[in-house]
CSV table of C-alpha atoms in Angstrom, one decimal:
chain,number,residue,atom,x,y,z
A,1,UNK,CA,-10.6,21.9,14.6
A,2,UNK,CA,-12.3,24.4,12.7
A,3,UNK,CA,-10.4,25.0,9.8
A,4,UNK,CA,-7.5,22.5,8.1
A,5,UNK,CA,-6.1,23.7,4.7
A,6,UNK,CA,-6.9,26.6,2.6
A,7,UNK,CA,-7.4,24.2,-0.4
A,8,UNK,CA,-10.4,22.4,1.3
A,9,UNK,CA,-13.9,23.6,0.6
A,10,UNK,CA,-15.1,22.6,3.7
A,11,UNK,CA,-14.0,22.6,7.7
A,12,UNK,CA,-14.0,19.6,9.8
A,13,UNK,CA,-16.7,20.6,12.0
A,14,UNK,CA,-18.9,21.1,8.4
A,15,UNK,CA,-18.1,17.6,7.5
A,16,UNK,CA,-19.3,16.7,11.1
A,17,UNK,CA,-22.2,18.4,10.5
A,18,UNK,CA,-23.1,16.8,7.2
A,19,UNK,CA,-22.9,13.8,8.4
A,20,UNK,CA,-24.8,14.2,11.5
A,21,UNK,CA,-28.0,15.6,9.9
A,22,UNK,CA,-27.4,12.4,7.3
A,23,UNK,CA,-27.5,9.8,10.0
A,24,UNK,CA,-30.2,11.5,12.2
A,25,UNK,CA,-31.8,11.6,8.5
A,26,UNK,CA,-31.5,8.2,7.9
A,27,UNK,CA,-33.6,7.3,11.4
A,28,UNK,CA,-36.5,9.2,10.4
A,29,UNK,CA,-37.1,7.0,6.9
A,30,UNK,CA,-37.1,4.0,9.3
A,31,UNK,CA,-33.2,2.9,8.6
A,32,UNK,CA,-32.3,0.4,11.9
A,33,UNK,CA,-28.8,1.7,11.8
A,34,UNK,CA,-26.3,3.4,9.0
A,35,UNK,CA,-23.1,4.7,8.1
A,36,UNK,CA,-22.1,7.7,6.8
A,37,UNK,CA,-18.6,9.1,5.2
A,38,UNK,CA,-17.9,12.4,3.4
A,39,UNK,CA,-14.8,12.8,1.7
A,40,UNK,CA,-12.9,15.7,0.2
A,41,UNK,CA,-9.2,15.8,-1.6
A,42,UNK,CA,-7.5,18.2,-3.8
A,43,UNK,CA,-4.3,17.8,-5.4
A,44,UNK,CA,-1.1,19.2,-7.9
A,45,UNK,CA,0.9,16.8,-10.3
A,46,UNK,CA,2.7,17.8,-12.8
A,47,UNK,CA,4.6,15.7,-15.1
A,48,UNK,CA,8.0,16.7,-17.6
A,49,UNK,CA,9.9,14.6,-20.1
A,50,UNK,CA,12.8,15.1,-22.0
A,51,UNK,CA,12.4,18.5,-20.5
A,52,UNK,CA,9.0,19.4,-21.3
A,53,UNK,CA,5.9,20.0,-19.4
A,54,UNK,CA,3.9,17.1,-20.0
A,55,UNK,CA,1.4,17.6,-17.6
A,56,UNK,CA,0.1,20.1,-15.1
A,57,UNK,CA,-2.9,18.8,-13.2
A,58,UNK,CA,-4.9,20.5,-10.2
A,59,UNK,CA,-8.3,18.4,-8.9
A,60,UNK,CA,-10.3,19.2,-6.0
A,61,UNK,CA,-13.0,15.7,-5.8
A,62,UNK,CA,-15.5,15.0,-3.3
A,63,UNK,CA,-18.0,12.6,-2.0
A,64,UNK,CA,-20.4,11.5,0.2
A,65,UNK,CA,-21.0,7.8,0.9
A,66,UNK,CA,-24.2,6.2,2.4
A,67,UNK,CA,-24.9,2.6,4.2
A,68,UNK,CA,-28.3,2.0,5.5
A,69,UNK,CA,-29.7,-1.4,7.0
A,70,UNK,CA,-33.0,-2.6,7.6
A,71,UNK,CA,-32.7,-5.0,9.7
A,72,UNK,CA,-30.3,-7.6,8.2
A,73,UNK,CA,-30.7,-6.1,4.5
A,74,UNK,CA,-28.4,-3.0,3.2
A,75,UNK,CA,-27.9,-0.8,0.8
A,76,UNK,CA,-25.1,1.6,-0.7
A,77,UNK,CA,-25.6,4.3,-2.4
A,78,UNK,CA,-22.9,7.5,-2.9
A,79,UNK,CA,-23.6,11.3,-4.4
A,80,UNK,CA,-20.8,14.1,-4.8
A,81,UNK,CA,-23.3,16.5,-4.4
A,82,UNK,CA,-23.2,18.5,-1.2
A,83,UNK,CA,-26.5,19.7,-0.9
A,84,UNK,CA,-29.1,18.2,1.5
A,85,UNK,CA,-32.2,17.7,-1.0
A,86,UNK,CA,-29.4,15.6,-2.7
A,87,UNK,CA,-27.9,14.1,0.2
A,88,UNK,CA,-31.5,13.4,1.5
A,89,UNK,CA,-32.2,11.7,-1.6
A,90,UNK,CA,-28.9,9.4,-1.7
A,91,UNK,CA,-30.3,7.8,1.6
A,92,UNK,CA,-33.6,7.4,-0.1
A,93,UNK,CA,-31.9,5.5,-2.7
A,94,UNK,CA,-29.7,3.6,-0.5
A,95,UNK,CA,-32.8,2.8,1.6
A,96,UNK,CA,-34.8,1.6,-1.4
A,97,UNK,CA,-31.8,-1.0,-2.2
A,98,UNK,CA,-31.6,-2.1,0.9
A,99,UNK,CA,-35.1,-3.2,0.8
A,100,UNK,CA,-34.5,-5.4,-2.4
A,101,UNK,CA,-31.5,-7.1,-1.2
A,102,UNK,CA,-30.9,-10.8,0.8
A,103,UNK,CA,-30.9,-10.6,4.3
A,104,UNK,CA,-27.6,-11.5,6.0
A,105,UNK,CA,-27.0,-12.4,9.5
A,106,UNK,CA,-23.5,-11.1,9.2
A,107,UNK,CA,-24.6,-7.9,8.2
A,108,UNK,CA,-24.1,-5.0,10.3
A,109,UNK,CA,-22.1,-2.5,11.8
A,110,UNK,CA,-19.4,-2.9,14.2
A,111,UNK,CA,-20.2,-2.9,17.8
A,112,UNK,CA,-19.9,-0.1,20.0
A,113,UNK,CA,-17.2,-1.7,22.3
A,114,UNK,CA,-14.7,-1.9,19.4
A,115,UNK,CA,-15.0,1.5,18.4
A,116,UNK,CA,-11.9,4.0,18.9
A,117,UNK,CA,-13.9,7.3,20.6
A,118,UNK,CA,-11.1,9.0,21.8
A,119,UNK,CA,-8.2,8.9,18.3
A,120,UNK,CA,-4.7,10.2,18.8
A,121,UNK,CA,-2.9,12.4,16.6
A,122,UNK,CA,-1.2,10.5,14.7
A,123,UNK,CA,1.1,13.7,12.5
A,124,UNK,CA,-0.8,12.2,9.0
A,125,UNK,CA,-1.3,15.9,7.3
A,126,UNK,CA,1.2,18.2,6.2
A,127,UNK,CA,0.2,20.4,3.6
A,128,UNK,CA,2.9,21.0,0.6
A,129,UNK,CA,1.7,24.7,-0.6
A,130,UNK,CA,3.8,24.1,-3.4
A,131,UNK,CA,3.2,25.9,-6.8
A,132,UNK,CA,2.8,24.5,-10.3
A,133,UNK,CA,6.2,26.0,-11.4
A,134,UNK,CA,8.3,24.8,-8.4
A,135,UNK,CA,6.4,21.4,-9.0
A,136,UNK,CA,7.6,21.7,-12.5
A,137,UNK,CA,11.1,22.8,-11.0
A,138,UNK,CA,11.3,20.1,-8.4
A,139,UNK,CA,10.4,17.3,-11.6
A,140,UNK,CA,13.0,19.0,-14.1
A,141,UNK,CA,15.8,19.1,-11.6
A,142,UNK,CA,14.9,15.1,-10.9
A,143,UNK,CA,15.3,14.3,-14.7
A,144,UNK,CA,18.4,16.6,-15.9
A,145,UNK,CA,20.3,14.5,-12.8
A,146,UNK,CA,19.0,11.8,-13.9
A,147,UNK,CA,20.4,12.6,-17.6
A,148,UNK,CA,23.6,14.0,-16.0
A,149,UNK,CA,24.7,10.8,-14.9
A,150,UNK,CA,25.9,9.3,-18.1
A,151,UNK,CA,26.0,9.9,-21.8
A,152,UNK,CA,23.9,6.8,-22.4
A,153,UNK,CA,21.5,8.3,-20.5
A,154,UNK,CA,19.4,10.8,-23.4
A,155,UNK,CA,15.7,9.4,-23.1
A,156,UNK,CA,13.0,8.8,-19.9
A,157,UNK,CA,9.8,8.5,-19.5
A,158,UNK,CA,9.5,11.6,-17.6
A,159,UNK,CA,9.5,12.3,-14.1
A,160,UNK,CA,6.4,14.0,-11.7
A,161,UNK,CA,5.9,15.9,-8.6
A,162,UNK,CA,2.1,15.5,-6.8
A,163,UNK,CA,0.8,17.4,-3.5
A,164,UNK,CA,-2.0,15.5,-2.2
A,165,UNK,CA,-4.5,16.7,0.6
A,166,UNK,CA,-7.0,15.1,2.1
A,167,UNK,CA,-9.6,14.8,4.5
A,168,UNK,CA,-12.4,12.9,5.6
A,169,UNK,CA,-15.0,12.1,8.5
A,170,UNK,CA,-17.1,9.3,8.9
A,171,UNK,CA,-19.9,8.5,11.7
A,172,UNK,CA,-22.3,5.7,12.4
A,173,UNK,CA,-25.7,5.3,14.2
A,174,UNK,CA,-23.7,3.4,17.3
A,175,UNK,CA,-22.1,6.6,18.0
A,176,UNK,CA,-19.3,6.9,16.2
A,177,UNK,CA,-18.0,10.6,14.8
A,178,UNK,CA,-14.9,10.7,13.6
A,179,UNK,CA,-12.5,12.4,11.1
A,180,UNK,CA,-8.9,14.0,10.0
A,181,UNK,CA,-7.1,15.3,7.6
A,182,UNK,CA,-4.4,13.6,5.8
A,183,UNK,CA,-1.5,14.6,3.2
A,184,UNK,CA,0.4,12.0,0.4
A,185,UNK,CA,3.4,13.8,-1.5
A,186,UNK,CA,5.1,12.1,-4.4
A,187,UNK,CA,8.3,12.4,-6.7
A,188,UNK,CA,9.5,10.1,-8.7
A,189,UNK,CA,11.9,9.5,-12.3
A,190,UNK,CA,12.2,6.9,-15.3
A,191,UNK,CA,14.8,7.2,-16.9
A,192,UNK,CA,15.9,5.1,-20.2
A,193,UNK,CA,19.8,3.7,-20.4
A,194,UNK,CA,20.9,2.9,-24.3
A,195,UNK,CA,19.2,2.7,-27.3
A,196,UNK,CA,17.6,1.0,-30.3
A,197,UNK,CA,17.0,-2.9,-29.6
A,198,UNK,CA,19.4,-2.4,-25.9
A,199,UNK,CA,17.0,0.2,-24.2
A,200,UNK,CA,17.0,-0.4,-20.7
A,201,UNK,CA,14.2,1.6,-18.6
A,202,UNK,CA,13.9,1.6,-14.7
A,203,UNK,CA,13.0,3.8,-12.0
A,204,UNK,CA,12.9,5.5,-8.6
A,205,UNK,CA,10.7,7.5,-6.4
A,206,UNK,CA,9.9,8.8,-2.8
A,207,UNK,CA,6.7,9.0,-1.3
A,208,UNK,CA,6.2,10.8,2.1
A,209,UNK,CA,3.3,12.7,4.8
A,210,UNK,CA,5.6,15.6,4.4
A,211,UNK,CA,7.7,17.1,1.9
A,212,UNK,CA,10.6,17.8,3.8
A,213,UNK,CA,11.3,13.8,4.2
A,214,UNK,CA,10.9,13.4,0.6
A,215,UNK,CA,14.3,12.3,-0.9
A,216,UNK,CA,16.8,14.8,-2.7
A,217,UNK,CA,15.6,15.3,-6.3
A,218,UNK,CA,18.8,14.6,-7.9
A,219,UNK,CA,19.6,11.8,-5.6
A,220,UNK,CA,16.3,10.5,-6.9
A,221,UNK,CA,17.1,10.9,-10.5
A,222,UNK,CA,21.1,9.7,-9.8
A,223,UNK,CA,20.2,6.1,-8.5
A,224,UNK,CA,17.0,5.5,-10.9
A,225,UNK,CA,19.9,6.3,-13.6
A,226,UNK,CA,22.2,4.1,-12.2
A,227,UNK,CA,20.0,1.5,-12.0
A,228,UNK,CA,19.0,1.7,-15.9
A,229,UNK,CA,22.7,1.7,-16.7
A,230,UNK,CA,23.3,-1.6,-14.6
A,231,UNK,CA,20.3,-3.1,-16.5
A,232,UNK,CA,22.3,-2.3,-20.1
A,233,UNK,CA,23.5,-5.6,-22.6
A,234,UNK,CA,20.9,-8.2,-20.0
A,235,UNK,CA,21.7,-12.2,-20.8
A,236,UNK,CA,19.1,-14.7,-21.4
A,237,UNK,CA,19.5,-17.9,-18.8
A,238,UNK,CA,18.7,-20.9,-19.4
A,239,UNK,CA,16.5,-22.6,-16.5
A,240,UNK,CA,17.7,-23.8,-13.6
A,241,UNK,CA,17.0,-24.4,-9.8
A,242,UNK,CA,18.8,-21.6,-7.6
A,243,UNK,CA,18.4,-19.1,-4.7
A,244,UNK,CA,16.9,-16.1,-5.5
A,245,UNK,CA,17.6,-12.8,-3.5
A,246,UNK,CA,14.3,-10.4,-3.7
A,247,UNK,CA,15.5,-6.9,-3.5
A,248,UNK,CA,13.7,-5.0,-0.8
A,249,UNK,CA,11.3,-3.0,-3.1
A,250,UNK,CA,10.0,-6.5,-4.4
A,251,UNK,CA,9.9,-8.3,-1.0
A,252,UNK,CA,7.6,-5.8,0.2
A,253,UNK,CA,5.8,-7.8,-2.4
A,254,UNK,CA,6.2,-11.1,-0.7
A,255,UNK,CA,4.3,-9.4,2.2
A,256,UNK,CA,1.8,-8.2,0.3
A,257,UNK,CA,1.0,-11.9,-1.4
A,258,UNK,CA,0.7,-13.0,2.7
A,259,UNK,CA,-1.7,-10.2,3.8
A,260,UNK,CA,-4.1,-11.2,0.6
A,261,UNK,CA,-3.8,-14.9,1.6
A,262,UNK,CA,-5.0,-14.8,5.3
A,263,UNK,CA,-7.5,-11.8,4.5
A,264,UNK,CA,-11.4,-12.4,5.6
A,265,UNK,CA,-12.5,-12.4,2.1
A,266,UNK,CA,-9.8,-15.1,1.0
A,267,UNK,CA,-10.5,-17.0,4.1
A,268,UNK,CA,-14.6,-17.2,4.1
A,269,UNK,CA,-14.9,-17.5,0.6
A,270,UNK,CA,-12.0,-20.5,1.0
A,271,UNK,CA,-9.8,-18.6,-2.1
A,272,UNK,CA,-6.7,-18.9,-0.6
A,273,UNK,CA,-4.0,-21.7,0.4
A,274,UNK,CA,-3.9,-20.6,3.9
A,275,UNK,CA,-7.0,-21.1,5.0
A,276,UNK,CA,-7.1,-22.5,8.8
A,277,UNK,CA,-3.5,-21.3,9.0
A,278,UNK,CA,-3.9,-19.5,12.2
A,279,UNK,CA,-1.8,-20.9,14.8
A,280,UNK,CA,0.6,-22.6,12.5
A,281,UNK,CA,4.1,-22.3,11.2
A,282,UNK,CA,4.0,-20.9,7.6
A,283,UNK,CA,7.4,-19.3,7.6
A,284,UNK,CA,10.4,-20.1,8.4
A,285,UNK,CA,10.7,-20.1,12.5
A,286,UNK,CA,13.2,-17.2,12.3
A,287,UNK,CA,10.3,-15.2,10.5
A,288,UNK,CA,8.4,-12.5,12.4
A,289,UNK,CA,5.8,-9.8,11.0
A,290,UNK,CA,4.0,-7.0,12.9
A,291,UNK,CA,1.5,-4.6,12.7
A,292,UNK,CA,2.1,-1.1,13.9
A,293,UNK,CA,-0.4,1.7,12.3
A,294,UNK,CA,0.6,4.2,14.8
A,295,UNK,CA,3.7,5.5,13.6
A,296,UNK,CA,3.8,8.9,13.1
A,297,UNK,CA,3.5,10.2,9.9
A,298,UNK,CA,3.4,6.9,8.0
A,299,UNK,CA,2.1,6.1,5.7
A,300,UNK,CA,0.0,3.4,6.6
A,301,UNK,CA,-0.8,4.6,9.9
A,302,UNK,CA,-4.7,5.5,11.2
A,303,UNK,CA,-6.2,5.1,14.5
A,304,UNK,CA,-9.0,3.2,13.3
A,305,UNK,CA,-9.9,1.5,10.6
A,306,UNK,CA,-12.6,2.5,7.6
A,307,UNK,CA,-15.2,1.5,10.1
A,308,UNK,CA,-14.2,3.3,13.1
A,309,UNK,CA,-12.8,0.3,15.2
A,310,UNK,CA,-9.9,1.4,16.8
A,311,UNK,CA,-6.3,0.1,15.4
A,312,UNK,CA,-3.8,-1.5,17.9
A,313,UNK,CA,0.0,-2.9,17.4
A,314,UNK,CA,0.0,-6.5,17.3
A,315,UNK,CA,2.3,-9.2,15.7
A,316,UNK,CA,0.6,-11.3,13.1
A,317,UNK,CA,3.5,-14.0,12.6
A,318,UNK,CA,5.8,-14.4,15.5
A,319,UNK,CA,8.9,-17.4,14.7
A,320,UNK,CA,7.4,-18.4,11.8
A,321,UNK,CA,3.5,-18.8,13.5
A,322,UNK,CA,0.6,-17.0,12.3
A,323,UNK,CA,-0.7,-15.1,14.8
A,324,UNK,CA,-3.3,-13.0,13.6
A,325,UNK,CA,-5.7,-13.0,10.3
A,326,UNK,CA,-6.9,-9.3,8.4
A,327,UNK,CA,-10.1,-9.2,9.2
A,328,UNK,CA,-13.6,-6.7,8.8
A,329,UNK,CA,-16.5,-6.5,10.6
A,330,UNK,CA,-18.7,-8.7,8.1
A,331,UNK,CA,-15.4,-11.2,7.5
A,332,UNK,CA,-15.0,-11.9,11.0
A,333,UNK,CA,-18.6,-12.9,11.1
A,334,UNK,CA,-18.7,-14.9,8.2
A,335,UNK,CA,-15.7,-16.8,9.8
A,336,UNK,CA,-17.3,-16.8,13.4
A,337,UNK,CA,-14.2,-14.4,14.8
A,338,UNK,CA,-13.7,-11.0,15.5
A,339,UNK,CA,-12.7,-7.9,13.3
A,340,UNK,CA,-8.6,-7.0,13.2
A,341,UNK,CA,-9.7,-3.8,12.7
A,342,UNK,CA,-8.1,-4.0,9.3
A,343,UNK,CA,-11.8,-3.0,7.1
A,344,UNK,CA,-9.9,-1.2,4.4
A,345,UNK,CA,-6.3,-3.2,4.6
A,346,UNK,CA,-3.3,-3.6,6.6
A,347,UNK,CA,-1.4,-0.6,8.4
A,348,UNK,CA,2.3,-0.1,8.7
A,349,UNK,CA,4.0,-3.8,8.2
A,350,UNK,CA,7.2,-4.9,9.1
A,351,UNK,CA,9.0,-8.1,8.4
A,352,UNK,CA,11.7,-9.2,10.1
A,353,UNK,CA,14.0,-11.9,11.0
A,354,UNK,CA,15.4,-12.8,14.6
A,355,UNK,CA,18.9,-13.6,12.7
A,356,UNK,CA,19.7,-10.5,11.0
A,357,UNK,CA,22.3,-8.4,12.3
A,358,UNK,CA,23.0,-4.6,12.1
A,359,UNK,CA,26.1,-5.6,9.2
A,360,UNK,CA,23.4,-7.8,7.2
A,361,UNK,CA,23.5,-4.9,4.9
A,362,UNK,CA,23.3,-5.4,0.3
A,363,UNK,CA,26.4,-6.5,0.0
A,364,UNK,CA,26.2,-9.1,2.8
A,365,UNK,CA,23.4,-10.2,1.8
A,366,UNK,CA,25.1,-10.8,-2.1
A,367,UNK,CA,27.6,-12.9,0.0
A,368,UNK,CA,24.7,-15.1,1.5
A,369,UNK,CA,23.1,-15.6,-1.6
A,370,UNK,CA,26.8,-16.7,-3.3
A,371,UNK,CA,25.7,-17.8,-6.2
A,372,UNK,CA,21.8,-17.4,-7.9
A,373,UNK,CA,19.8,-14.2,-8.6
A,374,UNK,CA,19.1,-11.5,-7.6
A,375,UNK,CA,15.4,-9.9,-8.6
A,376,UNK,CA,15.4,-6.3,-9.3
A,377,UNK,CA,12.1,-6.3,-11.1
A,378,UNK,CA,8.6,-8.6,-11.8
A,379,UNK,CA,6.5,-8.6,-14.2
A,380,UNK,CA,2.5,-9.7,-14.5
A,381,UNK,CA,0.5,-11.2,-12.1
A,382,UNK,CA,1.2,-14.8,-12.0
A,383,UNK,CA,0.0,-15.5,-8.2
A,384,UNK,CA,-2.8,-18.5,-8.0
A,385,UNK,CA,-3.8,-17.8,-4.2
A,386,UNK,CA,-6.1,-20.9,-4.3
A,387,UNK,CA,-2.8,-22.9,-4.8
A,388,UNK,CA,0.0,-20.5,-3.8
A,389,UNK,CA,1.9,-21.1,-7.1
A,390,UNK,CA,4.0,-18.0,-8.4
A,391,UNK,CA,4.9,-17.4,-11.5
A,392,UNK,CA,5.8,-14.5,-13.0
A,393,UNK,CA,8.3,-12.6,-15.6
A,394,UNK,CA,11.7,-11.4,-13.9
A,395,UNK,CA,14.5,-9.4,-14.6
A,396,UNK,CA,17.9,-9.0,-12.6
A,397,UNK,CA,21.4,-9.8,-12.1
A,398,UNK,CA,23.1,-13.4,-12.0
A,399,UNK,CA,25.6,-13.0,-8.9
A,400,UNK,CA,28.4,-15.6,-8.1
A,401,UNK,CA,30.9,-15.7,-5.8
A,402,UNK,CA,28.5,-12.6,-3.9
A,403,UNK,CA,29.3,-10.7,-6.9
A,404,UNK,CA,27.2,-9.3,-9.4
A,405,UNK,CA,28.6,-10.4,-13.2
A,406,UNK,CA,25.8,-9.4,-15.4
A,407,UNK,CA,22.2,-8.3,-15.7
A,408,UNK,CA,19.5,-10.7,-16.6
A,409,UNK,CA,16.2,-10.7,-18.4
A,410,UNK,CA,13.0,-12.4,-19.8
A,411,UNK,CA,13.1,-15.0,-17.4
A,412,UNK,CA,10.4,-16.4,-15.7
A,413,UNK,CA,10.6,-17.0,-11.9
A,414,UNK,CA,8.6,-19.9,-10.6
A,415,UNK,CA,7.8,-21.8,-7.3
A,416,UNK,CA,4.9,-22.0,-4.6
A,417,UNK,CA,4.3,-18.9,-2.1
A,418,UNK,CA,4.1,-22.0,0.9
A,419,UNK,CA,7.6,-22.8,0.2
A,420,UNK,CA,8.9,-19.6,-0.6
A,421,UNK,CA,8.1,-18.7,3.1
A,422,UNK,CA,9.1,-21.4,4.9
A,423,UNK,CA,12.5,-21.3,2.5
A,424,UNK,CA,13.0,-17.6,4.0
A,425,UNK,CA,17.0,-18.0,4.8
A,426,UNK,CA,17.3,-14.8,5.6
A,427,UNK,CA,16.4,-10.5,6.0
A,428,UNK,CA,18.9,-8.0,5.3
A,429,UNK,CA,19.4,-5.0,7.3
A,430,UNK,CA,18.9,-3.1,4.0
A,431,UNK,CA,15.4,-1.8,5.1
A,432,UNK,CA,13.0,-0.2,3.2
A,433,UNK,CA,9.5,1.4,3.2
A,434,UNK,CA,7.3,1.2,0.2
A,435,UNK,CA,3.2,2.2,1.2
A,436,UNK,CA,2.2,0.3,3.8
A,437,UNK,CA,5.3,-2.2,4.3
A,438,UNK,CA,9.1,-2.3,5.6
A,439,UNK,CA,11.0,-4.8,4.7
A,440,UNK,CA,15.0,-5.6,3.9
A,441,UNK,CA,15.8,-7.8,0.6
A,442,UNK,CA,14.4,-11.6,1.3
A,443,UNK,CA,16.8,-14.9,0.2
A,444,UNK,CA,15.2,-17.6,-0.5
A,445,UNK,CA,16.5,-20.9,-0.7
A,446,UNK,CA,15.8,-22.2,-4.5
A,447,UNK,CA,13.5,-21.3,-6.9
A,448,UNK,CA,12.9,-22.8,-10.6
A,449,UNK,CA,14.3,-19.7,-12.9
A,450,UNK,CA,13.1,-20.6,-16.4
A,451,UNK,CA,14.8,-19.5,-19.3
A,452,UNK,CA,15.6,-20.3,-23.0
C-alpha cells in the first residue's frame, strides 16, 4: 500500500523502508539480532462545557523505537527524529547500552516459527476527516441533550469528540516486516444532576474503528443524564454481607483484574495469587472466557502481537478452568513455556456463562440479585494481586424485591478476587464492549459492603 491517509507524513512502504535500512544498519555495528518499530499518529479533540469551546487540539507525534542484542545483553533506545544520521545514532546508543547491561538467557527475540508472515486484514482503519467545527458540533449537540433531559440538569463537565489515526510498522532481524494503519474515534459526556452539597456527576461515551458505529450524540448525552439524575439524594448503608450485581461497564473490570493475575510478569516474578493456576478451576464451572483478536474492526483486534507473533482464537477459561496464561516472548521463558502471543496485552475478550439465556437481560438480572447491590461505579485502586483482596470505594443502588429503591454512596465494597470468581452466580445477556473486553453485568454471591 502506498499511501494510507492524507494526515500521515509518511507511506507505509517509507516506514518499511526506514526500518529496513535500521535493521540492516544494526548488523553492520555488530548487533546479533534487533528490532525495530516506527510509529506515526495524528489526531482532533476538542472539548466544550456549558456550551463553550474548551478545547481544540490537533497533534501529529512520531517515533522510532530501537532494540539491539549482543548476544544475551540488550539495549533500548527511541528517537522522534526521522533522519538517518539520527536514526543511525539511536542504534549506536542502543548498542552502547546493550553492552553495559546483564546478560539474560531469556533474552531474545521471538522465533521465526511463531511469527505471523502473511497478516489478514483485519478492517482496523477508518479515517474520520472530520473538521474542528463539526467536532465542536458533534460535542455541543452531545451536552445540550444531555441538559435537555431535565431541569436539574444545568452543569457538566463537558463533553469531547477525538479522531485518532494511526499507523505503524515494525520488523526484526529473523525476518519479520510488518505494519498497518489503524483508527480510534471517541465521544463521550459528563453531565452533573442537582446542586450544592447533592451534586451527582456521571457519564457516558462510545468508542469505535469507525465513526459511523459511534452511538447517536444525543442518545449519548440522554442516558449519561439519566444516569446522573438516578444517582440524586444517594443513602449511606450501614455494612453488611450481601450479593452484589456489577454492572457490565464495571465487570469488564473483573476481567481485567484476571488477565493482570495470570500475566507472565505476575507469574515469573510470583506477584499474583494465581500463580500455578493453569489447569485449575478458578471460577465458577459455569464460567467461560475467550480470546478472539480477529474481529473485524474491534477494537482489540491485531493479527499479531507487538512482537510479530501471530494472534490466534483460543479460550483461556473453559467451565471454570484456566486454560491459557498472557504471556511474551521473554515471560514465557522466564516461566519455561511458550509466548500467548499476547507482548503488549490481551485482544478482544469475552466472558460468558453456559447458563445465561437470551431473556437474562438488566431487569432479569435485578430479579436474580433480589435483594443486595447493584455497583454502578468504583472508586481507587484497592486490588492486592499478591493476595487477591479487593477493596475499593463504591457507589450504586440498594435493590430489593429486583427492584431498584434508592441510590447508594461512600461505601466501600470488600472481599477476595478468588472468591468473587468462583462466587460468579451468574452473566446477563446485557452485553457490553468497553476496549478490549465484552462482558454482561456479573452477580456475585456476597460480598462485605461497608458502611457507616
Amino acid at each position: 500500500m502506498s499511501s494510507v491517509n492524507s494526515n500521515f507524513m509518511h507511506t507505509q512502504d517509507q516506514l518499511k523502508e526506514i526500518v529496513s535500512d535500521v535493521l540492516q544498519y544494526t548488523r553492520l555495528i555488530g548487533a546479533t539480532d534487533a528490532a525495530v518499530e516506527i510509529c506515526e499518529g495524528d489526531g482532533l479533540s476538542v472539548s466544550v462545557r456549558c456550551g463553550k469551546i474548551e478545547t481544540i487540539e490537533r497533534k501529529h507525534d512520531k517515533s522510532v523505537g530501537i532494540t539491539v542484542f549482543i548476544g544475551q545483553r540488550s539495549g533500548n533506545a527511541s528517537t522522534s527524529d526521522f533522519s538517518k544520521k539520527a536514526l543511525y545514532d539511536t542504534v549506536s546508543a542502543a548498542y552502547d547500552i546493550a553492552g553495559f547491561t546483564a546478560e539474560d538467557d531469556c533474552a531474545g527475540l521471538a522465533e521465526g516459527r511463531l511469527l505471523e508472515k502473511h497478516p489478514q486484514d483485519l478492517s482496523l482503519f477508518h479515517p474520520w476527516e472530520i473538521t474542528p467545527d463539526k467536532a465542536v458540533e458533534l460535542a455541543h449537540r452531545c451536552e445540550q441533550a444531555a441538559f435537555g433531559t431535565s431541569s436539574l440538569i444545568h452543569n457538566s463537565e463537558g463533553a469531547s469528540v477525538s479522531a485518532q489515526h494511526s499507523q505503524f510498522f515494525f520488523g526484526t532481524t529473523k525476518g519479520f516486516l510488518e505494519g498497518y494503519p489503524y483508527s480510534h474515534h471517541h465521544l463521550s459526556v459528563s453531565p452533573i444532576a442537582g446542586s450544592g452539597d447533592g451534586m451527582q456527576r456521571d457519564s457516558w461515551y462510545s468508542s469505535k474503528r469507525l465513526a459511523d458505529d459511534l452511538a447517536n450524540p444525543e442518545a449519548i448525552g440522554r442516558y449519561a443524564a439519566e444516569r446522573a439524575l438516578a444517582r440524586l439524594y444517594s443513602r449511606k448503608l450501614s455494612t453488611r454481607k450481601c450479593p452484589v450485581l456489577f454492572e457490565a461497564p464495571l465487570a469488564a473490570g473483573l476481567i481485567g483484574a484476571f488477565v493482570q493475575a495470570v500475566s507472565g510478569g505476575a507469574l515469573y516474578r510470583k506477584a499474583t495469587f494465581l500463580i500455578d493456576s493453569l489447569g485449575k478451576r478458578i471460577f465458577a464451572s459455569h464460567i467461560g472466557i475467550e480470546e478472539d483478536p480477529h474481529i473485524l474492526r474491534a477494537m482489540g483486534s491485531a493479527p499479531y502481537d507487538d512482537e510479530g507473533v501471530r494472534t490466534h482464537r483460543r479460550d483461556v477459561v473453559k467451565h471454570g478452568v484456566v486454560e491459557g496464561y498472557f504471556l511474551s516472548t521473554y515471560s514465557a521463558r522466564k516461566l519455561g513455556m511458550e509466548t500467548t502471543g499476547n507482548a503488549g496485552g490481551s485482544h478482544n475478550l469475552r466472558l460468558y456463562s453456559t447458563e445465561t439465556q437470551p431473556t437474562d437481560d438488566f431487569c432479569t438480572m435485578l430479579k436474580k440479585l433480589g435483594t443486595g447491590l447493584l455497583v454502578t461505579e468504583l472508586m481507587g485502586q484497592g486490588v492486592n494481586y499478591v493476595t487477591g483482596d479487593y477493596s475499593r470505594g463504591a457507589a450504586g443502588f440498594w435493590v430489593e424485591g429486583g427492584e431498584i429503591q434508592y441510590p447508594v454512596e461512600e461505601i466501600t465494597l470488600a472481599g477476595n478476587l478468588n472468591h468473587m470468581f468462583q462466587k460468579i452466580v451468574a452473566v446477563g445477556a446485557d452485553t457490553l464492549v468497553r476496549g478490549t473486553k465484552e462482558v454482561g453485568s456479573i452477580l456475585i454471591e456476597e460480598m462485605i459492603i461497608a458502611g457507616h
